[in-house]
XYZ file of C-alpha atoms in Angstrom:
433
model
C -37.865 -32.538 54.247
C -34.998 -31.618 56.501
C -32.650 -30.988 53.951
C -32.455 -29.901 50.146
C -33.543 -31.828 47.406
C -30.553 -33.772 45.665
C -29.844 -32.150 42.682
C -30.227 -35.257 40.632
C -33.862 -36.047 42.028
C -34.452 -32.022 41.305
C -32.914 -32.228 37.467
C -35.211 -35.517 37.393
C -38.416 -33.679 38.764
C -37.925 -30.761 36.094
C -37.736 -33.571 33.359
C -40.930 -35.148 34.424
C -42.616 -31.596 34.938
C -41.566 -30.326 31.467
C -42.841 -33.380 29.687
C -46.209 -33.535 31.396
C -46.946 -29.890 30.711
C -47.616 -30.610 27.239
C -51.004 -32.461 28.386
C -52.015 -28.937 30.431
C -53.925 -25.859 29.078
C -52.358 -22.329 29.734
C -55.128 -21.623 32.416
C -54.091 -25.086 34.293
C -50.689 -23.436 34.677
C -49.177 -20.944 37.398
C -48.313 -17.531 36.106
C -44.674 -17.987 36.135
C -44.763 -21.066 34.356
C -46.942 -20.042 31.403
C -44.148 -17.942 29.344
C -42.286 -21.646 29.114
C -45.581 -23.613 27.927
C -44.934 -23.349 24.008
C -40.959 -24.206 24.400
C -39.991 -27.478 23.534
C -39.519 -30.261 26.730
C -35.750 -29.527 26.582
C -36.138 -25.922 26.443
C -38.749 -25.806 29.083
C -36.124 -27.617 31.353
C -33.352 -25.453 30.477
C -35.182 -22.200 30.847
C -38.126 -22.614 33.146
C -36.499 -25.102 35.561
C -36.669 -22.885 38.568
C -40.305 -21.834 38.268
C -41.558 -25.051 37.631
C -39.649 -26.143 40.456
C -41.319 -23.387 42.787
C -44.309 -24.128 41.312
C -44.370 -27.767 42.425
C -43.365 -26.815 45.931
C -45.847 -24.124 46.574
C -48.890 -24.604 44.339
C -50.671 -28.014 45.315
C -53.314 -27.794 42.485
C -50.576 -27.399 40.204
C -48.529 -30.108 41.766
C -51.737 -32.334 41.905
C -52.237 -31.822 37.648
C -48.587 -32.984 37.243
C -49.145 -35.980 39.526
C -52.219 -36.790 37.286
C -50.055 -36.555 34.105
C -47.443 -38.858 35.783
C -49.988 -41.598 36.606
C -50.949 -41.685 33.135
C -47.252 -41.653 31.798
C -45.788 -44.223 34.252
C -48.736 -46.175 35.790
C -46.559 -48.913 37.298
C -44.040 -46.949 38.920
C -46.580 -44.343 40.374
C -48.667 -47.333 41.586
C -45.783 -48.885 43.422
C -44.614 -45.856 44.924
C -48.164 -44.786 46.185
C -48.355 -48.202 47.443
C -45.047 -47.883 49.714
C -43.250 -50.846 48.050
C -41.242 -49.321 44.782
C -39.553 -51.945 42.441
C -36.169 -52.650 43.810
C -34.729 -52.744 40.237
C -36.073 -48.866 39.546
C -33.717 -46.093 39.602
C -33.567 -44.655 42.873
C -33.674 -41.240 41.282
C -36.919 -41.917 39.364
C -38.500 -43.218 42.540
C -37.492 -40.118 44.750
C -38.688 -37.657 41.558
C -42.335 -39.500 41.588
C -42.480 -39.649 45.085
C -41.825 -36.123 45.350
C -44.506 -34.993 42.932
C -47.342 -37.735 44.466
C -46.321 -37.451 47.832
C -47.491 -40.351 49.445
C -47.296 -41.463 52.849
C -43.633 -41.498 53.967
C -42.410 -39.792 50.437
C -39.723 -37.864 52.385
C -37.997 -41.080 53.285
C -38.229 -42.454 50.094
C -36.766 -38.919 48.580
C -34.013 -39.311 51.392
C -32.926 -42.838 50.668
C -33.159 -42.175 46.872
C -30.654 -39.330 47.047
C -28.446 -41.549 49.495
C -28.657 -44.384 47.161
C -27.742 -42.025 44.239
C -24.606 -40.689 46.258
C -23.641 -43.921 47.177
C -24.136 -45.011 43.222
C -22.079 -41.949 42.636
C -19.364 -42.922 45.140
C -19.164 -46.494 43.711
C -18.761 -45.139 40.195
C -16.102 -42.492 41.095
C -14.343 -45.272 43.082
C -14.247 -47.749 40.004
C -13.227 -44.631 37.723
C -10.255 -43.852 40.360
C -9.195 -47.828 40.633
C -9.276 -47.956 36.635
C -7.308 -44.454 36.435
C -5.079 -45.814 39.170
C -4.384 -49.086 37.070
C -4.081 -47.042 33.828
C -1.409 -44.757 35.718
C 0.347 -47.887 37.159
C 0.731 -49.392 33.561
C 1.808 -46.126 31.627
C 4.416 -46.074 34.656
C 5.873 -49.507 34.226
C 6.265 -48.594 30.508
C 7.807 -45.203 31.469
C 10.274 -47.162 33.566
C 11.091 -49.909 30.677
C 11.509 -47.123 28.409
C 13.951 -45.316 30.637
C 16.037 -48.822 31.119
C 15.920 -49.023 27.523
C 16.904 -45.342 26.943
C 19.664 -46.029 29.690
C 21.287 -49.107 27.926
C 21.057 -47.095 24.606
C 22.915 -44.022 26.202
C 25.710 -46.300 27.805
C 26.457 -48.008 24.522
C 26.397 -44.558 22.628
C 28.808 -43.444 25.544
C 30.897 -46.217 25.030
C 31.105 -45.335 21.147
C 31.336 -41.679 21.622
C 34.256 -42.418 24.083
C 36.143 -44.443 21.592
C 35.674 -41.969 18.747
C 36.795 -39.062 21.266
C 39.876 -41.043 21.871
C 40.739 -41.328 17.964
C 39.871 -37.832 17.981
C 42.322 -36.690 20.409
C 44.967 -38.528 18.733
C 44.231 -36.756 15.518
C 44.008 -33.397 17.191
C 47.712 -33.929 18.548
C 48.886 -34.576 15.326
C 47.067 -31.738 13.833
C 48.362 -29.501 16.552
C 52.004 -30.489 15.750
C 51.434 -29.614 11.738
C 49.819 -26.354 12.822
C 52.764 -25.406 14.857
C 55.234 -26.350 12.225
C 52.959 -24.170 9.633
C 52.790 -21.167 11.959
C 56.409 -21.291 11.872
C 56.770 -21.321 8.004
C 54.175 -18.607 7.954
C 56.462 -16.252 10.269
C 59.238 -16.944 8.128
C 57.398 -15.992 5.055
C 55.749 -13.039 6.840
C 58.755 -11.627 7.829
C 59.932 -11.738 4.045
C 56.665 -10.396 3.001
C 57.006 -7.392 5.172
C 60.440 -6.685 3.984
C 58.999 -6.807 0.372
C 56.166 -4.751 1.161
C 58.163 -1.975 2.950
C 60.526 -1.733 -0.470
C 57.382 -1.872 -2.392
C 55.957 1.044 -0.103
C 58.770 3.245 -0.723
C 58.953 2.831 -4.174
C 55.352 3.393 -4.746
C 55.266 6.673 -2.771
C 57.866 7.999 -4.821
C 56.137 6.794 -7.972
C 52.872 8.371 -6.845
C 54.338 11.469 -5.748
C 55.914 12.007 -9.488
C 52.518 10.623 -10.882
C 50.395 13.331 -8.670
C 52.897 16.054 -9.762
C 52.578 15.046 -13.820
C 48.535 14.614 -13.417
C 48.408 18.308 -11.764
C 50.453 19.871 -14.651
C 48.592 17.813 -17.134
C 45.052 18.986 -15.910
C 46.303 22.585 -15.530
C 47.339 22.232 -18.877
C 44.028 20.719 -20.256
C 41.978 22.868 -18.312
C 43.651 25.927 -19.842
C 43.206 24.731 -23.578
C 39.724 23.539 -22.945
C 39.001 27.273 -21.435
C 40.726 28.585 -24.479
C 38.867 26.678 -27.127
C 35.466 27.419 -25.045
C 35.858 31.061 -24.877
C 37.002 31.045 -28.889
C 33.880 28.901 -29.934
C 31.523 30.325 -27.610
C 32.369 34.018 -28.384
C 32.479 33.208 -32.330
C 29.786 30.981 -32.611
C 27.441 33.225 -30.226
C 28.296 36.124 -31.772
C 27.981 35.122 -35.415
C 24.681 33.606 -34.650
C 22.821 36.615 -32.910
C 24.481 38.946 -35.715
C 23.163 36.790 -38.421
C 20.233 36.170 -36.566
C 19.517 40.076 -36.230
C 20.481 40.656 -39.802
C 17.840 38.403 -40.983
C 15.209 40.059 -38.668
C 16.253 43.314 -40.194
C 16.054 42.058 -43.557
C 12.524 40.356 -43.190
C 11.195 43.483 -41.146
C 12.332 45.800 -44.167
C 10.450 43.656 -46.390
C 7.715 43.180 -44.233
C 7.655 47.401 -44.199
C 7.875 47.583 -47.964
C 4.608 45.439 -47.858
C 2.682 46.887 -45.455
C 3.372 50.471 -46.714
C 2.889 49.745 -50.266
C 6.411 51.645 -51.077
C 6.228 52.327 -55.029
C 9.391 51.023 -56.553
C 12.651 53.045 -56.659
C 12.499 53.642 -60.523
C 9.498 54.521 -62.715
C 7.940 52.260 -64.836
C 6.233 52.731 -68.433
C 3.292 51.418 -66.988
C 3.181 54.589 -64.474
C 2.555 56.775 -67.360
C -0.555 55.176 -68.323
C -3.595 57.132 -66.970
C -5.918 54.461 -65.504
C -7.852 54.267 -62.027
C -5.938 52.927 -59.758
C -7.010 50.844 -56.707
C -7.582 52.387 -53.319
C -4.236 52.572 -50.981
C -4.208 51.802 -47.214
C -4.792 54.964 -45.363
C -3.628 55.222 -41.574
C -7.164 54.824 -40.638
C -7.251 51.391 -42.570
C -4.088 50.704 -40.378
C -5.601 51.498 -37.278
C -8.767 49.392 -38.098
C -6.548 46.346 -37.979
C -6.140 46.184 -34.044
C -7.399 43.139 -32.601
C -8.410 42.496 -29.016
C -6.250 40.431 -26.601
C -8.287 37.590 -26.671
C -8.761 37.225 -30.617
C -6.855 34.351 -32.007
C -5.915 36.358 -35.210
C -3.927 38.655 -33.029
C -1.317 35.629 -32.419
C -1.417 35.270 -36.224
C -0.431 38.706 -36.946
C 2.303 38.316 -34.263
C 3.742 34.965 -35.510
C 3.558 36.616 -39.185
C 6.397 39.311 -38.099
C 9.869 38.693 -39.724
C 11.772 35.803 -37.743
C 9.136 35.706 -35.034
C 10.251 33.319 -32.075
C 6.826 31.612 -30.015
C 8.067 30.468 -26.675
C 5.368 28.657 -25.082
C 5.070 27.959 -21.107
C 4.151 24.111 -21.830
C 2.554 23.270 -18.310
C 0.900 26.582 -17.801
C -1.159 26.019 -21.388
C -2.033 22.513 -20.552
C -3.363 22.799 -17.018
C -5.319 25.842 -18.419
C -7.041 23.905 -21.201
C -7.155 20.419 -20.120
C -6.100 19.798 -16.606
C -7.790 16.406 -16.225
C -5.251 14.449 -18.432
C -2.223 12.955 -17.421
C 0.868 14.992 -17.755
C 2.212 12.600 -20.820
C -1.213 13.181 -22.482
C -1.035 16.722 -21.843
C 2.243 16.955 -23.622
C 1.576 15.301 -26.593
C -1.618 17.062 -27.095
C -0.130 20.707 -26.980
C 2.927 19.569 -29.205
C 0.510 18.070 -31.620
C -1.159 21.421 -31.966
C 2.104 23.410 -31.794
C 3.420 21.574 -34.933
C 0.203 22.281 -36.979
C 0.925 25.779 -35.973
C 4.548 26.181 -36.832
C 3.888 24.372 -40.390
C 0.971 27.132 -40.846
C 2.902 30.201 -39.805
C 6.744 29.394 -40.295
C 7.689 30.977 -37.023
C 10.375 29.467 -34.576
C 8.601 27.385 -31.946
C 9.943 26.754 -28.643
C 8.018 24.797 -25.626
C 9.270 24.806 -22.375
C 8.063 22.388 -19.738
C 9.164 22.337 -16.005
C 11.479 19.292 -15.035
C 10.534 19.070 -11.292
C 7.044 17.495 -12.648
C 9.149 14.674 -14.099
C 9.085 11.361 -11.915
C 11.640 9.897 -14.477
C 13.248 11.033 -17.828
C 10.939 11.631 -20.686
C 11.486 9.587 -23.966
C 9.851 12.077 -26.066
C 10.637 12.634 -29.878
C 9.787 16.430 -30.451
C 7.410 17.046 -33.587
C 8.775 18.746 -36.832
C 9.200 22.343 -36.128
C 8.889 22.510 -32.573
C 11.986 22.591 -30.126
C 10.865 21.119 -26.566
C 13.271 21.912 -23.549
C 12.876 20.814 -20.217
C 14.057 22.772 -17.191
C 17.331 21.401 -15.285
C 17.101 20.195 -11.541
C 16.905 22.969 -9.243
C 15.634 25.480 -12.181
C 12.196 26.358 -12.929
C 10.622 26.748 -16.236
C 9.868 30.251 -15.535
C 13.616 30.708 -15.410
C 14.244 28.826 -18.470
C 11.682 30.924 -20.628
C 13.534 34.520 -19.115
C 16.818 32.916 -19.862
C 15.676 32.116 -23.424
C 14.140 35.565 -24.128
C 17.285 37.198 -22.987
C 19.536 35.141 -25.153
C 17.556 36.797 -28.235
C 19.205 40.013 -29.927
C 17.400 43.163 -29.240
C 14.840 43.847 -32.277
C 13.910 40.326 -33.186
C 10.229 39.843 -32.363
C 9.551 37.283 -29.422
C 6.103 35.858 -28.424
C 5.691 34.507 -25.125
C 2.913 32.498 -24.054
C 2.169 32.248 -20.465
C -0.752 33.438 -18.224
C 1.952 33.814 -15.235
C 1.851 37.300 -14.317
C 5.191 37.269 -13.064
C 6.347 35.228 -16.123
C 4.658 37.896 -18.336
C 6.041 41.267 -16.709
C 9.623 39.795 -16.631
C 9.458 38.903 -20.469
C 7.868 41.904 -21.230
C 10.694 44.066 -19.474
C 13.190 41.929 -21.725
C 11.432 43.250 -24.819
C 9.446 40.052 -25.678
C 5.422 40.372 -26.111
C 3.606 38.394 -23.480
C -0.122 36.811 -24.533
C -2.422 34.685 -22.126
C -2.360 30.900 -22.649
C -6.109 31.019 -23.501
C -5.356 33.083 -26.665
C -3.064 30.121 -27.789
C -5.785 27.448 -26.765
C -8.085 29.341 -28.879
C -5.897 29.575 -31.929
C -5.068 25.670 -31.694
C -8.879 24.829 -31.597
C -9.085 26.503 -34.853
C -6.298 24.190 -36.596
């Protein structure tokens, strides 16, 4: 052939070869085609088309085997092609594909004629499609022109209607403009009268405001002086009275405690003292020394709280985060306050629990348990500072016990006269309740 095989003829040759491969064994196929032998005919034509086309062109034995299969599948068409008289009604592409595989005398002319026939048929189909497309476009153009004429007519009618409405609107607008001018004249007159009234009112108001500010200033000074005097008198009287009364109660309870601890005899003799008998052993200094306890013994806290007028101050979050840090803050507070309520009831001591206000995301709605005072530090203040203020507020001589494992808090409270103990000691004591 003096030109490449037409594309349609080539695709038909590959399709016929793909169908014929099913009747051949692996050994009868060229090496490049064997990998596509197990594919379906459609997959063989898609993936092995080039290999099959090359085998037909370069391998006469393979081409003869395919030709044998074609004679079995298309006997009439193959016979007519080999005789040189293909049926006039046969598809030119099929005739060219069969001629390419069988290769009878003059097969190249058959292939070329089939290619030209296919191109002519394709050109005819393209021309018919172009004619149909042209007719469709002409019809659409006619419809578009008619729609444009209809739209133009509607636009003319709407324009005439709008022109009439516009003329009526212009008349109304001119009337409204005349009314507006008359209204503006009246407004200007009223505005002038209002400005004069405002000027007079402003002058009167300025005088009244000056007098009111002077009177408010004098009243505020008088109220401030009165409140300051009342606060000074109230704080001085209440704080001093409270401190003196608390210190007096502490001294009295301490004296009674010393009487019990030292087992002092009564001030006057009793008749029973003259009766000879064996008296029970009295506590010696050695026995008192034997009562010393370890800093980790929970009984030490009981001894400290047994002192007269003892005040227990607890660093709340320091204790809870030492004992049960995995719980949420709300549950930590409730668990600690429950244990402190039991301890306050057992010991009778004053108990104050301090929490850091900076840990709060919102105000806490909490009902303090009986016998326990609950305090939160103010914004900008830590719980450590609040604890030190509570210790400094106590009168000298009153026993104050501060529970915190924070070394800075413990040292500061000890310097102020309080007795610091570790948080672990309180946790051990609460575990016994």
